[in-house]
Coordinates of C-alpha atoms and ligand atoms in Angstrom, one line a residue:
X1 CA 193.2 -66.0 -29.0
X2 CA 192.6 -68.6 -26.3
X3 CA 191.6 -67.2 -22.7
X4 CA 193.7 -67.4 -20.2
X5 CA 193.3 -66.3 -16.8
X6 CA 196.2 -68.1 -14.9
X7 CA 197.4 -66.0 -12.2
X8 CA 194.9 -63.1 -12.9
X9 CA 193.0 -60.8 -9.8
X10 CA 189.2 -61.1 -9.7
X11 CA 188.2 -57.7 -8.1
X12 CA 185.6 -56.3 -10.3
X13 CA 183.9 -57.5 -13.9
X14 CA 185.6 -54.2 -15.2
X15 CA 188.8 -55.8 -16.1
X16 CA 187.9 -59.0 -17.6
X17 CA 186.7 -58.8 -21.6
X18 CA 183.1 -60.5 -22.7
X19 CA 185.3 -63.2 -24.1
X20 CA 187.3 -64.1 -20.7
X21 CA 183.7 -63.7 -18.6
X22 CA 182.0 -66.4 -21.3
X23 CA 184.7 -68.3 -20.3
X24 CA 184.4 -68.3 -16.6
X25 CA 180.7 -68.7 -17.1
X26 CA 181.5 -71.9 -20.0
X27 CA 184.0 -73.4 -16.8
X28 CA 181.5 -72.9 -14.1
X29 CA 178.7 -74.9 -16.6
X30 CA 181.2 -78.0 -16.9
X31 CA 182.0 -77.8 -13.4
X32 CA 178.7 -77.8 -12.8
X33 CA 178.0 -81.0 -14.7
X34 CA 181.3 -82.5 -13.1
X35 CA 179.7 -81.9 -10.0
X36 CA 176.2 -83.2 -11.0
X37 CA 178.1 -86.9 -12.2
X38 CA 180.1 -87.0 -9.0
X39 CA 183.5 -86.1 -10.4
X40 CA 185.9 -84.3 -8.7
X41 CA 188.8 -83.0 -11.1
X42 CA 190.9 -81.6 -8.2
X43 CA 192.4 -78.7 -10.5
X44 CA 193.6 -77.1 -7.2
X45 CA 195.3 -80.0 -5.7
X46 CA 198.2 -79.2 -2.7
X47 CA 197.0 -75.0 -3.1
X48 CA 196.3 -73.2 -0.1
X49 CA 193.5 -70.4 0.1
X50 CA 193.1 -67.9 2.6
X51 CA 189.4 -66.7 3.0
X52 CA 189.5 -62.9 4.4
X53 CA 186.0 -62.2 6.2
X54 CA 185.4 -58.1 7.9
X55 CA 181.5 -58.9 7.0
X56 CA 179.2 -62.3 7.5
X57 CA 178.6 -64.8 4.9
X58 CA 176.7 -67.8 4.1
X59 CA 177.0 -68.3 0.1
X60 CA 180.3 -66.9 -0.5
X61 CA 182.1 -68.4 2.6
X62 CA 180.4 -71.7 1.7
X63 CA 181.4 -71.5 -1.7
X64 CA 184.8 -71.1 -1.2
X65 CA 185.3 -73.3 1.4
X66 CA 183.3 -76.5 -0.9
X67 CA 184.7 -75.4 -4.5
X68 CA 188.1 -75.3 -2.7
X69 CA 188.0 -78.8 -1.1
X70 CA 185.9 -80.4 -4.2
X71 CA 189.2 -79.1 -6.5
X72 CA 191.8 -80.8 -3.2
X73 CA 193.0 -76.9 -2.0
X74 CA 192.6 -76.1 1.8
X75 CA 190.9 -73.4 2.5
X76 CA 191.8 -71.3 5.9
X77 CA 189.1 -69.2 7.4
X78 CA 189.9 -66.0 8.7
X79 CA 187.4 -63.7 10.5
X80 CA 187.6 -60.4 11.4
X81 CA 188.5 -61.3 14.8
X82 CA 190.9 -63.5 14.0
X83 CA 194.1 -61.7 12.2
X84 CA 196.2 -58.6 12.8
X85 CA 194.6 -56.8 9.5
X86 CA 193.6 -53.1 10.1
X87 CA 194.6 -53.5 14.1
X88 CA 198.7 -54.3 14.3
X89 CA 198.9 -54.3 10.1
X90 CA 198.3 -52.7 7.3
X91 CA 196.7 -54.1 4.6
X92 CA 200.1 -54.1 2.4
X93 CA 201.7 -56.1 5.5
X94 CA 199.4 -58.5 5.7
X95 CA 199.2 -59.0 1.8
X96 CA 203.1 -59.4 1.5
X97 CA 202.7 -62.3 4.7
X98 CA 199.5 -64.0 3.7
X99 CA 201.1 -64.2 -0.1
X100 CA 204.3 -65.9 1.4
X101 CA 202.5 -68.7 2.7
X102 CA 198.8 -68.7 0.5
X103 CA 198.6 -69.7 -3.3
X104 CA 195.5 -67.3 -3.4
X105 CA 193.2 -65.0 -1.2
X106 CA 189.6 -64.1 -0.8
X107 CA 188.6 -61.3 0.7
X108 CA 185.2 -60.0 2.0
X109 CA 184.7 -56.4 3.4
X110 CA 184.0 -52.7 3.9
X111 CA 186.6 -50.8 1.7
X112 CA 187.0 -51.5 -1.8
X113 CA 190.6 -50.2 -1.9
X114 CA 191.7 -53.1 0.4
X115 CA 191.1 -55.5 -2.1
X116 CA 193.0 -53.8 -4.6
X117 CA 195.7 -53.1 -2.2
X118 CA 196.0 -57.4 -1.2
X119 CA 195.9 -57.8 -5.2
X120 CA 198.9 -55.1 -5.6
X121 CA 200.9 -56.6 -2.9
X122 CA 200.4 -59.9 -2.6
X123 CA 202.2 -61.6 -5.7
X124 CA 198.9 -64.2 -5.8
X125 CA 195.6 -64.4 -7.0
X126 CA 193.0 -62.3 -5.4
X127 CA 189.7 -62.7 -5.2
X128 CA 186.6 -60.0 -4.6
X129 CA 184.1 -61.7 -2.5
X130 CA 182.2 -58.6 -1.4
X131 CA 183.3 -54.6 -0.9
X132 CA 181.4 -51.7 -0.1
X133 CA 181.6 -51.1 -4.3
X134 CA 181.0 -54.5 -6.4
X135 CA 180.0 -58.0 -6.0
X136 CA 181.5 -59.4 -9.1
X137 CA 181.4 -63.6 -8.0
X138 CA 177.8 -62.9 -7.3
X139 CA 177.5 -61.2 -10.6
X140 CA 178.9 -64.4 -12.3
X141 CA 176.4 -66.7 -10.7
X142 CA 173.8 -64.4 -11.9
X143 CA 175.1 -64.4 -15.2
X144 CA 175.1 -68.5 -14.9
X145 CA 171.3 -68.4 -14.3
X146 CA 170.0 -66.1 -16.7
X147 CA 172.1 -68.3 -19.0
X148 CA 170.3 -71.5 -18.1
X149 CA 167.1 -70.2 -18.1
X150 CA 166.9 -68.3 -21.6
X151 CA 170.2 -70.0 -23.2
X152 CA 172.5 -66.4 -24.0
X153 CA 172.4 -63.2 -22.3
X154 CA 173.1 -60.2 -25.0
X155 CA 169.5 -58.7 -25.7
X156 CA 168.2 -60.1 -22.4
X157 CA 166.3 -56.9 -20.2
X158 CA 167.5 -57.0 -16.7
X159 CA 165.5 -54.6 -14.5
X160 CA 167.0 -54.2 -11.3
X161 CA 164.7 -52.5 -8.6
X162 CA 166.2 -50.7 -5.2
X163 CA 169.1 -48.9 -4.0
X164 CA 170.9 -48.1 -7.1
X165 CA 174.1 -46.7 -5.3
X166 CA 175.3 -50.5 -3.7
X167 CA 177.2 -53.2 -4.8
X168 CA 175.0 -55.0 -6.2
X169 CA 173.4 -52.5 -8.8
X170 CA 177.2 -51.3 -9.5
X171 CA 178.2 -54.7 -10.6
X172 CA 175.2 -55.4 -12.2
X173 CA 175.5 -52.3 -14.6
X174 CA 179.2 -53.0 -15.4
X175 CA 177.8 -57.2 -15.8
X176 CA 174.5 -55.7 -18.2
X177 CA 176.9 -53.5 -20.6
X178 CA 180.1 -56.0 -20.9
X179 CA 177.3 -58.8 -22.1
X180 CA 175.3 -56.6 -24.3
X181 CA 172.2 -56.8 -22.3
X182 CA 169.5 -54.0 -22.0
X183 CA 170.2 -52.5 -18.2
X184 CA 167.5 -50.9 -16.0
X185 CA 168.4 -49.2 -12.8
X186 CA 165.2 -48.6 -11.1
X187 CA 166.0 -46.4 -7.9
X188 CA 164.4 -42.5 -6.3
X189 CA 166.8 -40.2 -7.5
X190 CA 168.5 -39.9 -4.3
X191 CA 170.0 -43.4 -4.6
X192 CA 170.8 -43.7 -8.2
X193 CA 174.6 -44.8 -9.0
X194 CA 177.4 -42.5 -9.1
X195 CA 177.5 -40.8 -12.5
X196 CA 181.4 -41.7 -13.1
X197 CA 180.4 -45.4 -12.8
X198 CA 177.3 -44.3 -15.0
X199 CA 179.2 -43.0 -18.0
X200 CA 181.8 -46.2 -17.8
X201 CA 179.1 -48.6 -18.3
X202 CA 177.9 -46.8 -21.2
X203 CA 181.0 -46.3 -22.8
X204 CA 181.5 -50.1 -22.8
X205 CA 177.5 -50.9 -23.6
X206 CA 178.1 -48.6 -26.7
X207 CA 180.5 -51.7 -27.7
X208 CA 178.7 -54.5 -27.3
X209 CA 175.6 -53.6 -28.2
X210 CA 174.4 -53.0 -24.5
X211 CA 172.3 -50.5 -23.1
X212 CA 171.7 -48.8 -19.2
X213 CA 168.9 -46.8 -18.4
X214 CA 168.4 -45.1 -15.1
X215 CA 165.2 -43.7 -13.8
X216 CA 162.8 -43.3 -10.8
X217 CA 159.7 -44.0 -12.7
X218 CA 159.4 -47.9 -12.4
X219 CA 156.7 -48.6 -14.6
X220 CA 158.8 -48.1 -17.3
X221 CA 161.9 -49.0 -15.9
X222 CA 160.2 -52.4 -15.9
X223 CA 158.4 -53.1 -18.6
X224 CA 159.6 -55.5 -20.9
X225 CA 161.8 -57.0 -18.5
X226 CA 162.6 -60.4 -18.8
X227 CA 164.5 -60.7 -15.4
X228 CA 163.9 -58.9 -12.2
X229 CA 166.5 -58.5 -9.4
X230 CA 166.3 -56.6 -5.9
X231 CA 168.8 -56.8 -3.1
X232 CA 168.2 -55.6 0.7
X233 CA 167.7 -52.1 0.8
X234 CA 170.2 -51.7 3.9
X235 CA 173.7 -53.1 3.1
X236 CA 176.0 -54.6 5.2
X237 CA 177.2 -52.1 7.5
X238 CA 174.6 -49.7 6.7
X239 CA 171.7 -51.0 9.4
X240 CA 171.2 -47.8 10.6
X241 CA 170.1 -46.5 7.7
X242 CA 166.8 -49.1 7.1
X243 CA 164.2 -46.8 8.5
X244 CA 165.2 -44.5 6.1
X245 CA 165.4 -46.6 3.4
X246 CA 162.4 -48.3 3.5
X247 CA 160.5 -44.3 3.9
X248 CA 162.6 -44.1 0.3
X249 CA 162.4 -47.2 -1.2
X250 CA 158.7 -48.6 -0.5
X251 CA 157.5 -47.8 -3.9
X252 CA 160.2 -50.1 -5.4
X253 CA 159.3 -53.3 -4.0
X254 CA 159.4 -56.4 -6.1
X255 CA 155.6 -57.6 -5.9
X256 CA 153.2 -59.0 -8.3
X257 CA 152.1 -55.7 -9.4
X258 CA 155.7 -54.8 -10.2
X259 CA 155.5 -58.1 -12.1
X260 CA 152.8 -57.3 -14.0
X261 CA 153.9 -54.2 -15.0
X262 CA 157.0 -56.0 -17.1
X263 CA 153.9 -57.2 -19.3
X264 CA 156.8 -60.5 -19.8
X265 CA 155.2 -64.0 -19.5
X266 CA 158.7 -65.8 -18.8
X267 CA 160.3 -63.5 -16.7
X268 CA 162.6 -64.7 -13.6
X269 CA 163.3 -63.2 -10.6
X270 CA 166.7 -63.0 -9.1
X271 CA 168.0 -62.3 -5.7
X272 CA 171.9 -62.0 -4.2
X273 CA 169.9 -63.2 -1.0
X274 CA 170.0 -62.8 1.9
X275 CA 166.5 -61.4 0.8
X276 CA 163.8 -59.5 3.5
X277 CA 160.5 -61.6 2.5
X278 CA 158.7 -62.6 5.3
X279 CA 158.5 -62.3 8.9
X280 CA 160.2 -65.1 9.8
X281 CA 163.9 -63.9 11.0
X282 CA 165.4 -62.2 14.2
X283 CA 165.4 -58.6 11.7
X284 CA 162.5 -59.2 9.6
X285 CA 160.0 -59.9 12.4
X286 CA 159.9 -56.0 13.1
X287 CA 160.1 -55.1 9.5
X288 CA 158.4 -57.4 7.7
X289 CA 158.9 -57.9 3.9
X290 CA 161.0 -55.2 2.7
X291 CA 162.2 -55.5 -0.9
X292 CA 160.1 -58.3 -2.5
X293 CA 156.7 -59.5 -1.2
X294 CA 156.7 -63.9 -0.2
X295 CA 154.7 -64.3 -2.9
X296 CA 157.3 -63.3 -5.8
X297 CA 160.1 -64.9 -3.7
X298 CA 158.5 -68.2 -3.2
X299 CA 156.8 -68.1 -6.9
X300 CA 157.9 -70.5 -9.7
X301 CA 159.4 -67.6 -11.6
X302 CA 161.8 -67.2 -8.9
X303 CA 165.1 -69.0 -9.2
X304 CA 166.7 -67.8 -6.5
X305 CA 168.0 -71.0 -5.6
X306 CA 169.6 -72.2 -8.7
X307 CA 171.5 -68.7 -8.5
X308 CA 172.5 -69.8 -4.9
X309 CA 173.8 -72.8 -6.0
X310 CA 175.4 -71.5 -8.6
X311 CA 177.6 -69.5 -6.4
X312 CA 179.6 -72.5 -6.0
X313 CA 180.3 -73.6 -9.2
X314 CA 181.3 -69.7 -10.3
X315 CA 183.5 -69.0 -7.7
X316 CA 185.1 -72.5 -8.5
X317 CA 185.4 -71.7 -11.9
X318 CA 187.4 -68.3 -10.6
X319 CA 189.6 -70.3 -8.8
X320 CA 190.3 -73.0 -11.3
X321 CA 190.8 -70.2 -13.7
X322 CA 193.2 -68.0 -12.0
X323 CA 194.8 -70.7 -10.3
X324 CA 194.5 -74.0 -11.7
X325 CA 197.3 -76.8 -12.4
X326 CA 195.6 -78.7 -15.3
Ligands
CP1 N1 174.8 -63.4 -1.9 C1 175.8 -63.4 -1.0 O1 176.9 -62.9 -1.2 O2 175.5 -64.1 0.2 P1 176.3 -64.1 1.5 O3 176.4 -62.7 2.1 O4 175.6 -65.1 2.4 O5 177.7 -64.6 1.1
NVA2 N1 174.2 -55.3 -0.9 C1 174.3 -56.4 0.0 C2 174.7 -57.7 -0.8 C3 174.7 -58.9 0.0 C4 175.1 -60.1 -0.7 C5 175.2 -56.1 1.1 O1 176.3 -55.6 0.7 O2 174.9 -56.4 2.2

């Protein structure tokens, strides 16, 4: 049966098949290339798009805003200052309001259940771009790259090193076992995903031909890798927690040693960025490198830009998708 997605929520990779997330991914490739030639198809022509930010942004708000005005939407900006949401209005409120007058919704923030709660009340498409729990657009982009780089994703080892309880190693189970790819979640037992979310992922692996592994140990979490991922090891909304995290999480860093110990020639390296590599910003001047080492970030193995770019053309491919015209 043909996918169709037309009207469809985007709040976590969960609810969309391996067929309907090849087809975001097969989208976001000939937007891509529609891009490259200097085509604009303008699938979202006359829409309007509220973009819901409790948390900062540079790729995600940027995406939206440019895959929205590329496809002829407008796209509204609204910060956490700027609207009544969780001061003078509930979330159901504002959902029931911002639905009235939006053709779809992004929103970035703390609780999960928020999202799901705009999705349930505002009678238009809603789209996931960040909670507390998943990270699917950034999960699609990721997707994208691997794609380009080793042309198909089920079999493909994906060793993810760091704090296995965020969004990012969420998402990227539930990403690893709906495409049949070989998981690793790489993380001391004390920050190891939630077992619930564990035995989900494996129930769905079991059916594509997928497999998820967790462990501490990260020489063998690692080996055989053929793509290495890390995020920050303090989340958004979780900066008080860096000192302990780096005491826990030291021994996990993505260096050339970790590298090595994949024994894979071709292997990439992936990053959601905003990525703790140098000393060069306001935070990572006291810190220094954190979760990967300069060298692997600014190696040729790392394509952590493509994946940035490729934010846009995902997220646009969600949006033409769920809310297209042609
Ligand atoms: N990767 C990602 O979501 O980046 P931003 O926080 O800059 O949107
Ligand atoms: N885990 C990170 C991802 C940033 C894109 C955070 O939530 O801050």
């Amino acid at each position: 049966m043909a996918v169709n997605l037309l009207g469809r929520s985007f709040l976590t990779l969960l609810d969309f098949t391996p067929e309907e997330i090849t087809y975001l991914l097969d989208l976001a490739d000939d937007l891509k290339r529609l891009k490259r030639a200097g085509i604009k198809p303008r699938n979202l022509e006359g829409k309007s798009i509220a973009l819901i930010f409790e948390k900062s942004s540079t790729r995600t708000r940027c995406s939206f805003v440019v895959a929205a005005v590329d496809e002829g939407a407008h796209p509204e900006y609204l910060g956490k200052g700027d609207i009544q949401l969780g001061k003078k209005e509930t979330v159901k409120d504002t959902a029931r309001v911002l639905g009235r007058i939006f053709d779809g919704i992004e929103f970035r923030g703390f609780e999960h259940s928020t999202v799901e709660d705009l999705a349930k009340y505002a009678s238009v498409p809603v789209w996931n771009g960040l909670t507390d729990k998943f990270h699917p657009t950034q999960l699609l982009a990721d997707l994208m790259t691997i794609r380009e780089h080793f042309g198909k994703l089920k079999g493909i080892s994906f060793a993810y090193a760091g704090d296995g309880r965020n969004n990012m190693a969420n998402s990227i189970m539930v990403a690893c076992a709906k495409m049949g790819m070989d998981c690793r979640i790489v993380a001391p037992e004390s920050l190891q995903p939630e077992a619930d979310l564990v035995k989900t992922c494996n129930k769905i692996a079991e059916e594509t031909g997928g497999n998820i592994t967790i462990t501490s140990n990260v020489k063998e979490g690692v080996k055989g890798a053929q793509v290495l991922y890390t995020d920050v090891w303090a989340s958004m909304g979780e900066e008080d927690k860096m000192q302990e995290r780096i005491n826990l999480l030291k021994d996990y860093q993505v260096n050339m040693e970790m590298v090595k110990a994949t024994g894979v020639k071709d292997l990439i390296f992936l990053h959601c960025l905003p990525a703790f590599h140098n000393y060069d910003t306001e935070l990572s001047a006291k810190v220094g490198p954190m979760e990967v080492t300069d060298e692997v970030f600014e190696s040729d193995f790392s394509k952590v830009f493509d994946e940035a770019e490729n934010r846009l053309h995902t997220i646009k491919a969600v949006m033409v998708a769920t809310l297209g015209t042609k």
